[in-house]
PDB file of C-alpha atoms in Angstrom:
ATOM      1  CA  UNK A   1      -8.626  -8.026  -0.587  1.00 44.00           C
ATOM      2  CA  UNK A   2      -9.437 -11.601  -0.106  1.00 53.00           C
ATOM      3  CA  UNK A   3      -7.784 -13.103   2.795  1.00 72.00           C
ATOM      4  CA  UNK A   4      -8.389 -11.520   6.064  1.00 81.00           C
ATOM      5  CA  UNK A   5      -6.100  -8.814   7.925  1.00 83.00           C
ATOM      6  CA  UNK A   6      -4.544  -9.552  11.307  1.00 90.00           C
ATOM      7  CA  UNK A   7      -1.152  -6.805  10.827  1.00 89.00           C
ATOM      8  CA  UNK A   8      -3.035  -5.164  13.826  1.00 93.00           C
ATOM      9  CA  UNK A   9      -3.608  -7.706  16.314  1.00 95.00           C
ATOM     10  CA  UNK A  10      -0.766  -9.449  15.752  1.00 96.00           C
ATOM     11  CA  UNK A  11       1.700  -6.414  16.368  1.00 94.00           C
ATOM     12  CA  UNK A  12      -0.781  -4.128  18.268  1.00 95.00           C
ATOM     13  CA  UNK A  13      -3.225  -6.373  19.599  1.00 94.00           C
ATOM     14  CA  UNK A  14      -1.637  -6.691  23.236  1.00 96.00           C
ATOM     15  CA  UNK A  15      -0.783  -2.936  23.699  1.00 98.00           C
ATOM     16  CA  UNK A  16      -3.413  -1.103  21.328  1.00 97.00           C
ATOM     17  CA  UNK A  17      -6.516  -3.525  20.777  1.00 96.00           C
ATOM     18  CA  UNK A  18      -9.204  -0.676  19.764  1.00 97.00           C
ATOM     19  CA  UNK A  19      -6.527   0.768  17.166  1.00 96.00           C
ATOM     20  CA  UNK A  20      -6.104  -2.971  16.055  1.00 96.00           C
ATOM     21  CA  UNK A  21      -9.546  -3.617  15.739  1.00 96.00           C
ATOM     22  CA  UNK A  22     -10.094  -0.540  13.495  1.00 96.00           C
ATOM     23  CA  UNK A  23      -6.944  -1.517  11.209  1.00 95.00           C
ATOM     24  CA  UNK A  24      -8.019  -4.923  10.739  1.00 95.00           C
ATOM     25  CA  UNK A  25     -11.822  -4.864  10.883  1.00 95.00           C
ATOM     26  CA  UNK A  26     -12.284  -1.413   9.638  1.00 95.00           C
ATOM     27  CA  UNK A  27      -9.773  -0.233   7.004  1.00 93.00           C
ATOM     28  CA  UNK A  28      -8.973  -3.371   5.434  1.00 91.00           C
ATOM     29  CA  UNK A  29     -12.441  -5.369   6.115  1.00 91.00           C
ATOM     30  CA  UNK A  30     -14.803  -2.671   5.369  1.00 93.00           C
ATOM     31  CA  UNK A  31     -13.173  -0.565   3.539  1.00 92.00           C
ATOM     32  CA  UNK A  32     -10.719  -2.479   1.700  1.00 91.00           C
ATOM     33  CA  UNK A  33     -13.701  -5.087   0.800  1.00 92.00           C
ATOM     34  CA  UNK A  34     -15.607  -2.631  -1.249  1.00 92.00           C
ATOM     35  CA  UNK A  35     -14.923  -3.496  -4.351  1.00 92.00           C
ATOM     36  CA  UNK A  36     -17.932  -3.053  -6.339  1.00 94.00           C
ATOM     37  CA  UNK A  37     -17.563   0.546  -5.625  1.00 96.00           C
ATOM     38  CA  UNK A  38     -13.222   0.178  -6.355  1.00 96.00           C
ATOM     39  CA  UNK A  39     -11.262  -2.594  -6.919  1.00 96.00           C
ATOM     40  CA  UNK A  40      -8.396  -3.269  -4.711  1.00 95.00           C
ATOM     41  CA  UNK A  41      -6.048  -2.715  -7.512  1.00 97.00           C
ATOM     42  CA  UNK A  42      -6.816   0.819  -7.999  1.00 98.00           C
ATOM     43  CA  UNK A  43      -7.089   1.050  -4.212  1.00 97.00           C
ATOM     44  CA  UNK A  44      -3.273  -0.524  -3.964  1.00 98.00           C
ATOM     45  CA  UNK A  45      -2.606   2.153  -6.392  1.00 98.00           C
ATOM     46  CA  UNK A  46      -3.547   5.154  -4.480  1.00 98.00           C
ATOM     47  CA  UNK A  47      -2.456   3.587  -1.343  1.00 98.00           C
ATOM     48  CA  UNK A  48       0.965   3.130  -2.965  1.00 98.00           C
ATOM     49  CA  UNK A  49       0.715   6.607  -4.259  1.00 98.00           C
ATOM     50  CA  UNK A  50      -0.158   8.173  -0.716  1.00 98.00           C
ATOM     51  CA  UNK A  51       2.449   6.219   1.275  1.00 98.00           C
ATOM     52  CA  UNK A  52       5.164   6.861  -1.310  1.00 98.00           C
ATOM     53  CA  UNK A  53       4.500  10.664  -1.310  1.00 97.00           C
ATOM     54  CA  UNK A  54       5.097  10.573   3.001  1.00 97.00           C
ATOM     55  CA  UNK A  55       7.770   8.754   2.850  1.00 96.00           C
ATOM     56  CA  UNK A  56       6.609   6.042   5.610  1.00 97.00           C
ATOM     57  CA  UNK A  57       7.904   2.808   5.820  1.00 96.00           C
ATOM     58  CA  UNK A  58       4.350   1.137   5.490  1.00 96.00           C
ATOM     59  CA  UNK A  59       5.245   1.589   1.724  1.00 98.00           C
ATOM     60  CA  UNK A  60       7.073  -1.393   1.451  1.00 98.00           C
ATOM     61  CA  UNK A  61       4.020  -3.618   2.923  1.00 96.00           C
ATOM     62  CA  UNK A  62       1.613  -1.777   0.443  1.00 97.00           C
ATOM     63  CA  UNK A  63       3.930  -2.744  -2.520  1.00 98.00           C
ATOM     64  CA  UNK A  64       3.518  -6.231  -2.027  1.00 98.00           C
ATOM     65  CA  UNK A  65      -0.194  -5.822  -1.519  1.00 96.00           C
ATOM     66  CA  UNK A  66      -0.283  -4.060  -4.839  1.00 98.00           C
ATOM     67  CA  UNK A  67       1.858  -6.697  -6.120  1.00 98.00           C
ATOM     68  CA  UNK A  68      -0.767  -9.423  -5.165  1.00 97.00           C
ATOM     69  CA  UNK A  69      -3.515  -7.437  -5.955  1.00 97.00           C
ATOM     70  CA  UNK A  70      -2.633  -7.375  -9.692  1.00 98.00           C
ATOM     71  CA  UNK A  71      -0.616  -4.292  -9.856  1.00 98.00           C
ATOM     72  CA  UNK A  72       2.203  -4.964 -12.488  1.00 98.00           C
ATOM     73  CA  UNK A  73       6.213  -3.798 -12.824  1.00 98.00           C
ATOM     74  CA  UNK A  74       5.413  -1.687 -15.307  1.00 98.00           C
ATOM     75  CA  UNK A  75       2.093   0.612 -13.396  1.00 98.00           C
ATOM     76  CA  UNK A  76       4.591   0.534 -10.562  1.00 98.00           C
ATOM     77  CA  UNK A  77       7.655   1.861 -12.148  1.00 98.00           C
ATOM     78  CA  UNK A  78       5.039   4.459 -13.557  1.00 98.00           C
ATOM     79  CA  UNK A  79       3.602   5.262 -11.032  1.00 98.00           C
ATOM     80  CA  UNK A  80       6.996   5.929  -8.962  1.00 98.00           C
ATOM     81  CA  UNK A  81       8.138   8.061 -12.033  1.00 98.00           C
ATOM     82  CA  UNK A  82       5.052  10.338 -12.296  1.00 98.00           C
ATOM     83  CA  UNK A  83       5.076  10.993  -8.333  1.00 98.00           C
ATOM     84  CA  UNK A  84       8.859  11.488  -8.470  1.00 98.00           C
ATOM     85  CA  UNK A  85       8.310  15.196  -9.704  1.00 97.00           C
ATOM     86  CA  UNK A  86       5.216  15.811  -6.692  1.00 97.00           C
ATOM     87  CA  UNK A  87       6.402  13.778  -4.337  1.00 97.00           C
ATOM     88  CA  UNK A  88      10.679  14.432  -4.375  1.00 97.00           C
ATOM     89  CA  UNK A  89      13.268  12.720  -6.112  1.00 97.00           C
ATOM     90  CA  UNK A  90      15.025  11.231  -3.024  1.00 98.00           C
ATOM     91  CA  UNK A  91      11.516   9.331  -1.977  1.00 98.00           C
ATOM     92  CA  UNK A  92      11.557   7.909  -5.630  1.00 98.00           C
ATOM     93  CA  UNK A  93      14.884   6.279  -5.473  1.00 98.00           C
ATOM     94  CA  UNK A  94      13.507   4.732  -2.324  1.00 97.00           C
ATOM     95  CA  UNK A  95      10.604   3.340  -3.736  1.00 98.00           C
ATOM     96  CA  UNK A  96      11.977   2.360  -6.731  1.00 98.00           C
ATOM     97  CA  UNK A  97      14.556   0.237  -4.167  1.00 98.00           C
ATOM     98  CA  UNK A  98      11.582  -1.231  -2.495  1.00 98.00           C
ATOM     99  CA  UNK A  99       9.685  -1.555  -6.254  1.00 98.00           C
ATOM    100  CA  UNK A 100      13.140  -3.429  -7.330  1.00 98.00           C
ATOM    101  CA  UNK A 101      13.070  -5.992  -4.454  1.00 98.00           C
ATOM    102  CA  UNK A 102       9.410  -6.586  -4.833  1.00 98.00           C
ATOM    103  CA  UNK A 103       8.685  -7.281  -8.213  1.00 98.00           C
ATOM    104  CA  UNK A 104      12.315  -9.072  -9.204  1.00 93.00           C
TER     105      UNK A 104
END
């Protein structure tokens, strides 16, 4: 993930700033930078993957992550189908909503 992370000081800085630090310095600059160990797009995909099967609403961030990190329609709409059998059919239709507004 190239450009740098600030979701967690901009919306938690203020009220939360070691849980901000750790979301923006942590997850997504250390861990999120290693990509000579995985790339990011495999990283959106699990990400994707995990988030879809909760049913959180950080789901629809991740999707456009994915999106920019080279994840296509067509690994999306897979990926939503092959989870929709683990994960629940009602938390497919949502993310196929989200998938729909994201990549059209």
């Amino acid at each position: 993930m190239a450009e740098k992370q600030t979701a967690g000081r901009d919306n938690l800085g203020n009220f939360a700033p070691k849980f901000a630090e750790l979301n923006d310095d942590v997850l997504f600059g250390e861990v999120w930078s290693r990509e000579h160990q995985m790339s990011a797009h495999d990283r959106s995909l699990i990400t994707v993957s995990s988030l879809l099967t909760q049913g959180v609403p950080q789901l629809a961030d991740h999707m456009k992550i994915a999106k920019k990190n080279g994840v296509t329609k067509d690994e999306m709409v897979e990926l939503i189908t092959h989870l929709a059998f683990y994960a629940g059919w009602p938390k497919a239709w949502s993310a196929f909503n989200l998938a729909k507004k994201i990549y059209n």
